[in-house]
PDB file as gemmi writes it, atoms N, CA and C in Angstrom:
CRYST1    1.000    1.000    1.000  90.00  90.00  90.00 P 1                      
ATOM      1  N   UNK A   1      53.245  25.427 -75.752  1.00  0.00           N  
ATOM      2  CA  UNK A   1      53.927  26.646 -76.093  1.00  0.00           C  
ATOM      3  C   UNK A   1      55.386  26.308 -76.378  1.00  0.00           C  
ATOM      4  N   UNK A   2      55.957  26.377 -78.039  1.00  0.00           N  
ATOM      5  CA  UNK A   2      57.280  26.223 -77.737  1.00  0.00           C  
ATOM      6  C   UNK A   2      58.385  27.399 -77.254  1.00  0.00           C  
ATOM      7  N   UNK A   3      59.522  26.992 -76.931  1.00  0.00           N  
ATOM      8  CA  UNK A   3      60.343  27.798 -76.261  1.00  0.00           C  
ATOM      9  C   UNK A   3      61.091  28.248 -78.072  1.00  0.00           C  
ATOM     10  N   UNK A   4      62.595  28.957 -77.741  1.00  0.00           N  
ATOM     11  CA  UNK A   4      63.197  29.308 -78.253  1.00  0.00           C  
ATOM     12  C   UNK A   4      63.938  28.070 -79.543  1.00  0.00           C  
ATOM     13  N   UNK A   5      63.552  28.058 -80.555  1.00  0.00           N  
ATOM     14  CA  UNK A   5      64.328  26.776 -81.168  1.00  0.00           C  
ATOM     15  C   UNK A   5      65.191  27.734 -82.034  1.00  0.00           C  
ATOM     16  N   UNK A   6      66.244  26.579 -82.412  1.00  0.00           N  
ATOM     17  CA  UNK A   6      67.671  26.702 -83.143  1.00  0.00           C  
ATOM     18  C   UNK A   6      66.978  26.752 -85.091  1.00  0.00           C  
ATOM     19  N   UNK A   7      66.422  27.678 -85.631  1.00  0.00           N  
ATOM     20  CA  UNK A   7      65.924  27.642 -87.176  1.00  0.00           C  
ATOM     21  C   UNK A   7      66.866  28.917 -87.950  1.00  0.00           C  
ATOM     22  N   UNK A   8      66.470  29.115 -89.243  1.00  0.00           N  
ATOM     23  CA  UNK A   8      67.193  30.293 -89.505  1.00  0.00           C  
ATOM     24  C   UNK A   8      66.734  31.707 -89.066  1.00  0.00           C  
ATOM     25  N   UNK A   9      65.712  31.277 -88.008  1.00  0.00           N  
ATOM     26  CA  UNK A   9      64.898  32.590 -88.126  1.00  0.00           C  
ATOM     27  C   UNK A   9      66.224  33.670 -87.197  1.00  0.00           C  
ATOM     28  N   UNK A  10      66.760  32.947 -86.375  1.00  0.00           N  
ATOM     29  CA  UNK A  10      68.264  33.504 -85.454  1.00  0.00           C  
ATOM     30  C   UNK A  10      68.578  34.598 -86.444  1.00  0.00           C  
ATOM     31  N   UNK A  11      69.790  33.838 -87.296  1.00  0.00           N  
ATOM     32  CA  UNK A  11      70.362  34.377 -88.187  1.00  0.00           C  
ATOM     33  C   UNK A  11      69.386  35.785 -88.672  1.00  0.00           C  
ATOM     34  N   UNK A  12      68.450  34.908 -89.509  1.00  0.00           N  
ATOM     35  CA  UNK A  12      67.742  36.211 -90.488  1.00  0.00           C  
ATOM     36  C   UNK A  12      67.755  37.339 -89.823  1.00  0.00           C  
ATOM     37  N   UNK A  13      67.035  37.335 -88.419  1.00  0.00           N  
ATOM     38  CA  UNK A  13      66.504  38.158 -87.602  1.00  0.00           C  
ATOM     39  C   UNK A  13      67.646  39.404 -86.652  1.00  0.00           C  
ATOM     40  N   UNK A  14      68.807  38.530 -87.112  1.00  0.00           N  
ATOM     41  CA  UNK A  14      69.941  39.306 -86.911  1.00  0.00           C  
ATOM     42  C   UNK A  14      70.239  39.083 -85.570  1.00  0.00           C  
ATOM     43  N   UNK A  15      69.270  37.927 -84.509  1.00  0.00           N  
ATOM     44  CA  UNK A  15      69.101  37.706 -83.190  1.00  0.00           C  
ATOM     45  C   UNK A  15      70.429  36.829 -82.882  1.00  0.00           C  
ATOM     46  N   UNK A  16      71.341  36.440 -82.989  1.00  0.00           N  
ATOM     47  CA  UNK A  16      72.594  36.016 -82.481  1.00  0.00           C  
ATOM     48  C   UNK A  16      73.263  36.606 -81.974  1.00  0.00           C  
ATOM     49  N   UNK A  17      73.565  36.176 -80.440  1.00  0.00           N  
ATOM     50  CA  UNK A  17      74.648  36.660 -79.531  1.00  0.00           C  
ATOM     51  C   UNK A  17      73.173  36.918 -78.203  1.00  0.00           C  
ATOM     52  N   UNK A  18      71.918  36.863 -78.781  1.00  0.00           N  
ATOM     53  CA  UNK A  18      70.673  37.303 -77.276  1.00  0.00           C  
ATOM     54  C   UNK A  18      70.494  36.100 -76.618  1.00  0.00           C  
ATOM     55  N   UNK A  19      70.245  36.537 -75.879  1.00  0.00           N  
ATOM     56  CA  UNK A  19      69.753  35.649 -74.430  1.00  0.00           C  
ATOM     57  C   UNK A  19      68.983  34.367 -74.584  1.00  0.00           C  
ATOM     58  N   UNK A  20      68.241  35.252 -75.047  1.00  0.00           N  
ATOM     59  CA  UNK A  20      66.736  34.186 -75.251  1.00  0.00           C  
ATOM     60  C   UNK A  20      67.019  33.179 -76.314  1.00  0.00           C  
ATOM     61  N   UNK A  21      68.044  33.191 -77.027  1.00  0.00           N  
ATOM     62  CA  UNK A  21      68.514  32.181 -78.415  1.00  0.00           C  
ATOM     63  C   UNK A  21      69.796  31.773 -77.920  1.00  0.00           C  
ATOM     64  N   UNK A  22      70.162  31.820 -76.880  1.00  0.00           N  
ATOM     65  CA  UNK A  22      71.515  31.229 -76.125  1.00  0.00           C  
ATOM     66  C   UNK A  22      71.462  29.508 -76.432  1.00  0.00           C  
ATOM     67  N   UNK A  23      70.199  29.407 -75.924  1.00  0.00           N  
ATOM     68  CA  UNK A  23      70.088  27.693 -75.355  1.00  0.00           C  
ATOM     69  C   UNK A  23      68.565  27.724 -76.235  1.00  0.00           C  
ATOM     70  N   UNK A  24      68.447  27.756 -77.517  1.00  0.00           N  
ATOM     71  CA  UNK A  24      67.543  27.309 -78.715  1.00  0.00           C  
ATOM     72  C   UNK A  24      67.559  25.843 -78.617  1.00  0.00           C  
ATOM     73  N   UNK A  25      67.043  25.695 -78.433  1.00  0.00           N  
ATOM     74  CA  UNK A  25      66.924  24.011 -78.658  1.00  0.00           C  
ATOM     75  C   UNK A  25      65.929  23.171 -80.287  1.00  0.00           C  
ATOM     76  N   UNK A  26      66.257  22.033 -80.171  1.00  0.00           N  
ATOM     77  CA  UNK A  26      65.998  21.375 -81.607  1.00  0.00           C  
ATOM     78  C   UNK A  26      64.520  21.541 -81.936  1.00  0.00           C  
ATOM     79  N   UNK A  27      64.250  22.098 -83.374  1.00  0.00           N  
ATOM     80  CA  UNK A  27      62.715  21.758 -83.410  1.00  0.00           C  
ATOM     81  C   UNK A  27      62.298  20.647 -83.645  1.00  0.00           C  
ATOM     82  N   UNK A  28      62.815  19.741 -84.223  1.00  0.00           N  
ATOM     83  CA  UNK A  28      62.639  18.100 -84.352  1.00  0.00           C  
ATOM     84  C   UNK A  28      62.006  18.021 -82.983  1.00  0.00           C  
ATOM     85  N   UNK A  29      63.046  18.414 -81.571  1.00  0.00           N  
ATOM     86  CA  UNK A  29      62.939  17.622 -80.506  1.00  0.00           C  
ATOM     87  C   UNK A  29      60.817  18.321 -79.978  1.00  0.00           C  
ATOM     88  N   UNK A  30      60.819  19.853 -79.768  1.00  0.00           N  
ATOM     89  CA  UNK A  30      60.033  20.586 -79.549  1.00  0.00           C  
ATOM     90  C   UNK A  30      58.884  19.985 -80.055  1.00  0.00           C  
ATOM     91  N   UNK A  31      58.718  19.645 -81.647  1.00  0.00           N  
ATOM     92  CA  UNK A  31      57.858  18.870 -82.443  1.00  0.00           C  
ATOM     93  C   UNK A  31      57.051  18.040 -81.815  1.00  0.00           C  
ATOM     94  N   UNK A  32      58.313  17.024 -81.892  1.00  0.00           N  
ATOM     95  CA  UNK A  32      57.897  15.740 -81.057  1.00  0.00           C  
ATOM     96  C   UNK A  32      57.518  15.650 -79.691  1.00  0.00           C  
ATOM     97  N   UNK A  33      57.799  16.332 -78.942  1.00  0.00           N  
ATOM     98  CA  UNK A  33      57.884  16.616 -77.780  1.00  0.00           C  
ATOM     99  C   UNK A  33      55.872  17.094 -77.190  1.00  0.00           C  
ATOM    100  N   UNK A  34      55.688  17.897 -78.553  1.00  0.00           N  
ATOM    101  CA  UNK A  34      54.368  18.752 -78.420  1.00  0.00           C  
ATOM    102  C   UNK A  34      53.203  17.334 -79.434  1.00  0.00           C  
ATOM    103  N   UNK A  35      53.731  16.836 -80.008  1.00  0.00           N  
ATOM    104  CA  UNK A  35      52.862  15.739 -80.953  1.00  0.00           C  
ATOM    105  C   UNK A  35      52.432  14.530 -80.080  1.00  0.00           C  
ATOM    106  N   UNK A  36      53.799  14.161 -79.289  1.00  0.00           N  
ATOM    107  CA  UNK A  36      53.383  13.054 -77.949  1.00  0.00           C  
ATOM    108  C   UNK A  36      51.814  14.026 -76.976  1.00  0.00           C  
ATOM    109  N   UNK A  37      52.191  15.063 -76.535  1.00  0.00           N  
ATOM    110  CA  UNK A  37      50.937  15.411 -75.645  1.00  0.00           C  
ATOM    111  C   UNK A  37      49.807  15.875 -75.582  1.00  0.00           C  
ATOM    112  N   UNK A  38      50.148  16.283 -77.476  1.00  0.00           N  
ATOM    113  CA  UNK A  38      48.421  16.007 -78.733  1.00  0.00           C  
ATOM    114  C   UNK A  38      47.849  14.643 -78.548  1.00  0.00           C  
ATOM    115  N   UNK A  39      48.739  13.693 -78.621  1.00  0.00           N  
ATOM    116  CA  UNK A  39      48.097  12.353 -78.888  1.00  0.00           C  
ATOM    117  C   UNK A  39      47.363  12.224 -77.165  1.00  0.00           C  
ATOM    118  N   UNK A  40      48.210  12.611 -76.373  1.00  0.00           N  
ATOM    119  CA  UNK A  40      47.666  12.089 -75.116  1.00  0.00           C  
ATOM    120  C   UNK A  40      46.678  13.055 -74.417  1.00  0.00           C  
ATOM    121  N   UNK A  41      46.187  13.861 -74.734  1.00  0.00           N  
ATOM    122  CA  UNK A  41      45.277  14.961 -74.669  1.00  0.00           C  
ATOM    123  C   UNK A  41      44.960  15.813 -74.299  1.00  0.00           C  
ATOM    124  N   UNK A  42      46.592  15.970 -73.631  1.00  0.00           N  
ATOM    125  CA  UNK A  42      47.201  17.500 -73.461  1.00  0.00           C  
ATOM    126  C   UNK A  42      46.632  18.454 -73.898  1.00  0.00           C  
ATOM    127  N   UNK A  43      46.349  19.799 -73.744  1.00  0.00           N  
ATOM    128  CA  UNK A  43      46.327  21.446 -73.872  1.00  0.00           C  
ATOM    129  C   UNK A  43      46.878  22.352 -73.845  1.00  0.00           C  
ATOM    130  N   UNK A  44      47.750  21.846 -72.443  1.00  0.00           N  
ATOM    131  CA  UNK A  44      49.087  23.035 -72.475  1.00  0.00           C  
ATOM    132  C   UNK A  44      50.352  22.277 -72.546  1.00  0.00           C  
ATOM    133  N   UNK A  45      50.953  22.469 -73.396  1.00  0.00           N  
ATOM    134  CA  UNK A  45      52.518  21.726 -73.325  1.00  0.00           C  
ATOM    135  C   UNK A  45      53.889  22.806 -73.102  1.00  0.00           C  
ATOM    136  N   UNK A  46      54.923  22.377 -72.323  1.00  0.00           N  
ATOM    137  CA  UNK A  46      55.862  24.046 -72.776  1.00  0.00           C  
ATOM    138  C   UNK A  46      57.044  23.430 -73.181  1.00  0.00           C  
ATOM    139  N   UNK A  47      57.265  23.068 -74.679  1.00  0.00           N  
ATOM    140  CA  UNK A  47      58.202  22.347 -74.584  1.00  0.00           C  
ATOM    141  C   UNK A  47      59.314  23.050 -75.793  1.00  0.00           C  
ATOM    142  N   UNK A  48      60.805  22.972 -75.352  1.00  0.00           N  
ATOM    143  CA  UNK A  48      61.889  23.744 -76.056  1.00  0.00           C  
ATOM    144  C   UNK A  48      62.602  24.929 -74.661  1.00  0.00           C  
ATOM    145  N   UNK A  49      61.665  24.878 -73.474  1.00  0.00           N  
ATOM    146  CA  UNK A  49      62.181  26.098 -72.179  1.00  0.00           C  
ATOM    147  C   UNK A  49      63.522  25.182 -71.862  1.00  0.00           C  
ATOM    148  N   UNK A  50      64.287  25.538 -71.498  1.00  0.00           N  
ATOM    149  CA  UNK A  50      65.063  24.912 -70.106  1.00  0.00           C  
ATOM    150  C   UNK A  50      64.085  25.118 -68.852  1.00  0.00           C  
ATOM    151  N   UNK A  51      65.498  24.074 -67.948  1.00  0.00           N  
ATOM    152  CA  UNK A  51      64.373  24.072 -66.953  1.00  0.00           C  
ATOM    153  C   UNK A  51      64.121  25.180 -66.058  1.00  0.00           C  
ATOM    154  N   UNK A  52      64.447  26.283 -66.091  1.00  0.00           N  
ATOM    155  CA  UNK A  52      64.296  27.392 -65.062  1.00  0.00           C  
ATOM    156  C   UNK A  52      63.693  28.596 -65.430  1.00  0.00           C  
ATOM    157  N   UNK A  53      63.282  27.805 -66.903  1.00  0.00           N  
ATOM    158  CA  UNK A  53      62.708  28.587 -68.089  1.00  0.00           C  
ATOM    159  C   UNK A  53      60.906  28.357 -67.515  1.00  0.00           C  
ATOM    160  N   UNK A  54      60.578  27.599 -67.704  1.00  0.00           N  
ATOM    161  CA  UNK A  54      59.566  26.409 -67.549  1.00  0.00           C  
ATOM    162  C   UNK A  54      58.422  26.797 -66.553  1.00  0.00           C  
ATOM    163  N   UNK A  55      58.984  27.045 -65.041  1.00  0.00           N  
ATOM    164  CA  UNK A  55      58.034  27.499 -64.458  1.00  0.00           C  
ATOM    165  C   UNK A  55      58.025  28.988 -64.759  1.00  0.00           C  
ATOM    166  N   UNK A  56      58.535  29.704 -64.875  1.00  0.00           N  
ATOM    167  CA  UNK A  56      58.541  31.130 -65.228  1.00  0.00           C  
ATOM    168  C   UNK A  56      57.749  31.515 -66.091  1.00  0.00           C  
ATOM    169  N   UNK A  57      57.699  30.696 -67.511  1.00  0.00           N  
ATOM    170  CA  UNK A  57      56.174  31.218 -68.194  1.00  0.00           C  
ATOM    171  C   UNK A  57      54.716  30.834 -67.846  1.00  0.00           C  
ATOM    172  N   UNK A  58      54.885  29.797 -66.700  1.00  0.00           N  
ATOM    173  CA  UNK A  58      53.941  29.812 -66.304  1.00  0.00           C  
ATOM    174  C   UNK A  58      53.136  30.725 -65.263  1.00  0.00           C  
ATOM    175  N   UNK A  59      54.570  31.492 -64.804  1.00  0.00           N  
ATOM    176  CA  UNK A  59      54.037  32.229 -63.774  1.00  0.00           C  
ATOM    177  C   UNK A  59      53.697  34.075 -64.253  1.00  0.00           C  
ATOM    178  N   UNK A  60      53.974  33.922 -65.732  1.00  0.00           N  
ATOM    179  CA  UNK A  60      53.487  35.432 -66.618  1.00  0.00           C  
ATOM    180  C   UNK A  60      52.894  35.961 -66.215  1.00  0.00           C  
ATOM    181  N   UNK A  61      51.366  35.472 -65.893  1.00  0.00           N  
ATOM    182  CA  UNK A  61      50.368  36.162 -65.914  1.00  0.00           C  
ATOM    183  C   UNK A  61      50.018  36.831 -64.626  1.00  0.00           C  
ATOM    184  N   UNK A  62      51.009  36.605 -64.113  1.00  0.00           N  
ATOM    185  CA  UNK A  62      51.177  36.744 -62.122  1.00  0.00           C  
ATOM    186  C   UNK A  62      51.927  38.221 -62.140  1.00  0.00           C  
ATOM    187  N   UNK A  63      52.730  38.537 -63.149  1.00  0.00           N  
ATOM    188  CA  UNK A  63      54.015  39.116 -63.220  1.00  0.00           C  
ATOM    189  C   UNK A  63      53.741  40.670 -63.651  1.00  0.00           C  
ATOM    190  N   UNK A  64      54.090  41.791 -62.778  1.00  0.00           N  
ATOM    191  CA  UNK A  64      53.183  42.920 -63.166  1.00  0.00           C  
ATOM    192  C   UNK A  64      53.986  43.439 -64.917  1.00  0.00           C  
ATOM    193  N   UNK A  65      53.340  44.151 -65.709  1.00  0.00           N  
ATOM    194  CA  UNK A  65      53.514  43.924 -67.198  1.00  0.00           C  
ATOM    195  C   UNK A  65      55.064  44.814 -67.820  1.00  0.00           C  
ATOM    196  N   UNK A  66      54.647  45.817 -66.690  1.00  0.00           N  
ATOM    197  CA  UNK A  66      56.231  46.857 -66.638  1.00  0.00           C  
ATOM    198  C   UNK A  66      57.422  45.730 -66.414  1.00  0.00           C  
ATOM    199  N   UNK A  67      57.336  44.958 -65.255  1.00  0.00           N  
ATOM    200  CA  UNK A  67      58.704  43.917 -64.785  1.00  0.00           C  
ATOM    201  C   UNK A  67      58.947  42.883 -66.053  1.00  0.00           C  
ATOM    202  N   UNK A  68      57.555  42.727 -66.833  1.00  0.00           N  
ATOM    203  CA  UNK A  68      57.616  41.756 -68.028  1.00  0.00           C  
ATOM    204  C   UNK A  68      58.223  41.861 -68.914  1.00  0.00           C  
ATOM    205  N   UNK A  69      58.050  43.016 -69.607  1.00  0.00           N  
ATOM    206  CA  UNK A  69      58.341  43.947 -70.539  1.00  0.00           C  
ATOM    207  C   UNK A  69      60.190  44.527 -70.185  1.00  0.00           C  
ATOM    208  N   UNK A  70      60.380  44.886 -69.254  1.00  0.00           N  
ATOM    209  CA  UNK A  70      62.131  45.273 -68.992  1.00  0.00           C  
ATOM    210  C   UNK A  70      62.477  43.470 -69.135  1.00  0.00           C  
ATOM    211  N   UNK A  71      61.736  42.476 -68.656  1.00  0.00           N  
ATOM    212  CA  UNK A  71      63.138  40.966 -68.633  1.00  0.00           C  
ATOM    213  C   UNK A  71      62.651  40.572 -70.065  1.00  0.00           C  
ATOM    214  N   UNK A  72      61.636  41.000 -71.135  1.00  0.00           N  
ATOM    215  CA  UNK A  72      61.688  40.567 -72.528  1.00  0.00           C  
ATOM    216  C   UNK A  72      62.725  40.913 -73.144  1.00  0.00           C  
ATOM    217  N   UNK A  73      62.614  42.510 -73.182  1.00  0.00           N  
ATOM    218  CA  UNK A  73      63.887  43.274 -73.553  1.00  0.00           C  
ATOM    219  C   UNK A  73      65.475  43.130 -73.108  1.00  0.00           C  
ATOM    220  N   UNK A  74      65.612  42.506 -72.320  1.00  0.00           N  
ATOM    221  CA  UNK A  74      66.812  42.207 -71.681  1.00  0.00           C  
ATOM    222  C   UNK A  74      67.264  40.988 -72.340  1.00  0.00           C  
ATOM    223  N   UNK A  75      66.184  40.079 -72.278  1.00  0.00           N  
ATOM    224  CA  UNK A  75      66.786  38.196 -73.364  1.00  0.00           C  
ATOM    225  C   UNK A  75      66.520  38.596 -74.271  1.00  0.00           C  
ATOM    226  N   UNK A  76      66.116  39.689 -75.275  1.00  0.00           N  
ATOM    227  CA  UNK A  76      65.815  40.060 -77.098  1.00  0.00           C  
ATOM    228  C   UNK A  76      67.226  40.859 -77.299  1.00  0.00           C  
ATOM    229  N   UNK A  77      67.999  41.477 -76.645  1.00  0.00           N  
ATOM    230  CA  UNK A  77      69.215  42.616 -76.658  1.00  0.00           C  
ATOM    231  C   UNK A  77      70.285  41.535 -76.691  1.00  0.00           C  
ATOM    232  N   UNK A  78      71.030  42.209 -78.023  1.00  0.00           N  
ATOM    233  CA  UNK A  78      72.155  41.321 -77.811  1.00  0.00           C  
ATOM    234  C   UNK A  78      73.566  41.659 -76.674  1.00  0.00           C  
ATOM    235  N   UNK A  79      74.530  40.664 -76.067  1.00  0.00           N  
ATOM    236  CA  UNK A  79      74.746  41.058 -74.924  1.00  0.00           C  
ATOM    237  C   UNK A  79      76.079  42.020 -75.590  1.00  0.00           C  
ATOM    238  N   UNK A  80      76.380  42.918 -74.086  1.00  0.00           N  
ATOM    239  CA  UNK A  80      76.981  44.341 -74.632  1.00  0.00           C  
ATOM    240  C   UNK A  80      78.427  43.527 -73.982  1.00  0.00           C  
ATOM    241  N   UNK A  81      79.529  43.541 -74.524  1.00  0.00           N  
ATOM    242  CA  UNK A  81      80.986  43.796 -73.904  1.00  0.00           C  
ATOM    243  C   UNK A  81      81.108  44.669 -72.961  1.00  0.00           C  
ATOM    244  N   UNK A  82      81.402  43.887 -71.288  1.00  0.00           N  
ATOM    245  CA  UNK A  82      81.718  44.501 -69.993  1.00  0.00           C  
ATOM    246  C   UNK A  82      83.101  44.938 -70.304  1.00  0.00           C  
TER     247      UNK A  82                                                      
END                                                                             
């Protein structure tokens, strides 16, 4: 599963300044990252999360869908001036 990468989709999408595209990381790196654990015969890979990112999507499906749904919306919103 990749995480958030750095493409134009940011921009297009008008998504600059959100949460969740803070710390985008390289798709080169994500690529490669997911092609190494094809070859080795991997299934699930999560690669492009940070690390505190990482266990958290793993723990989704644990997560009741209301609490899911308010912290999606919270990293998709761009952040407001305190």
């Amino acid at each position: 599963m990749p995480g958030a990468m750095d493409t134009g989709f940011i921009e297009a999408g008008g998504l600059t300044g959100t949460k969740i595209f803070a710390n985008a990381g390289s798709p080169k790196k994500v690529a490669a990252k997911a092609y190494q654990a094809m070859l080795a015969g991997k299934l699930n890979v999560f690669a492009g999360f940070s690390n505190w990112q990482t266990p958290f999507v793993g723990m989704m499906p644990l997560v009741p869908k209301k609490q899911m749904m308010s912290f999606i919306a919270d990293i998709q919103s761009k952040d407001q001036p305190k």
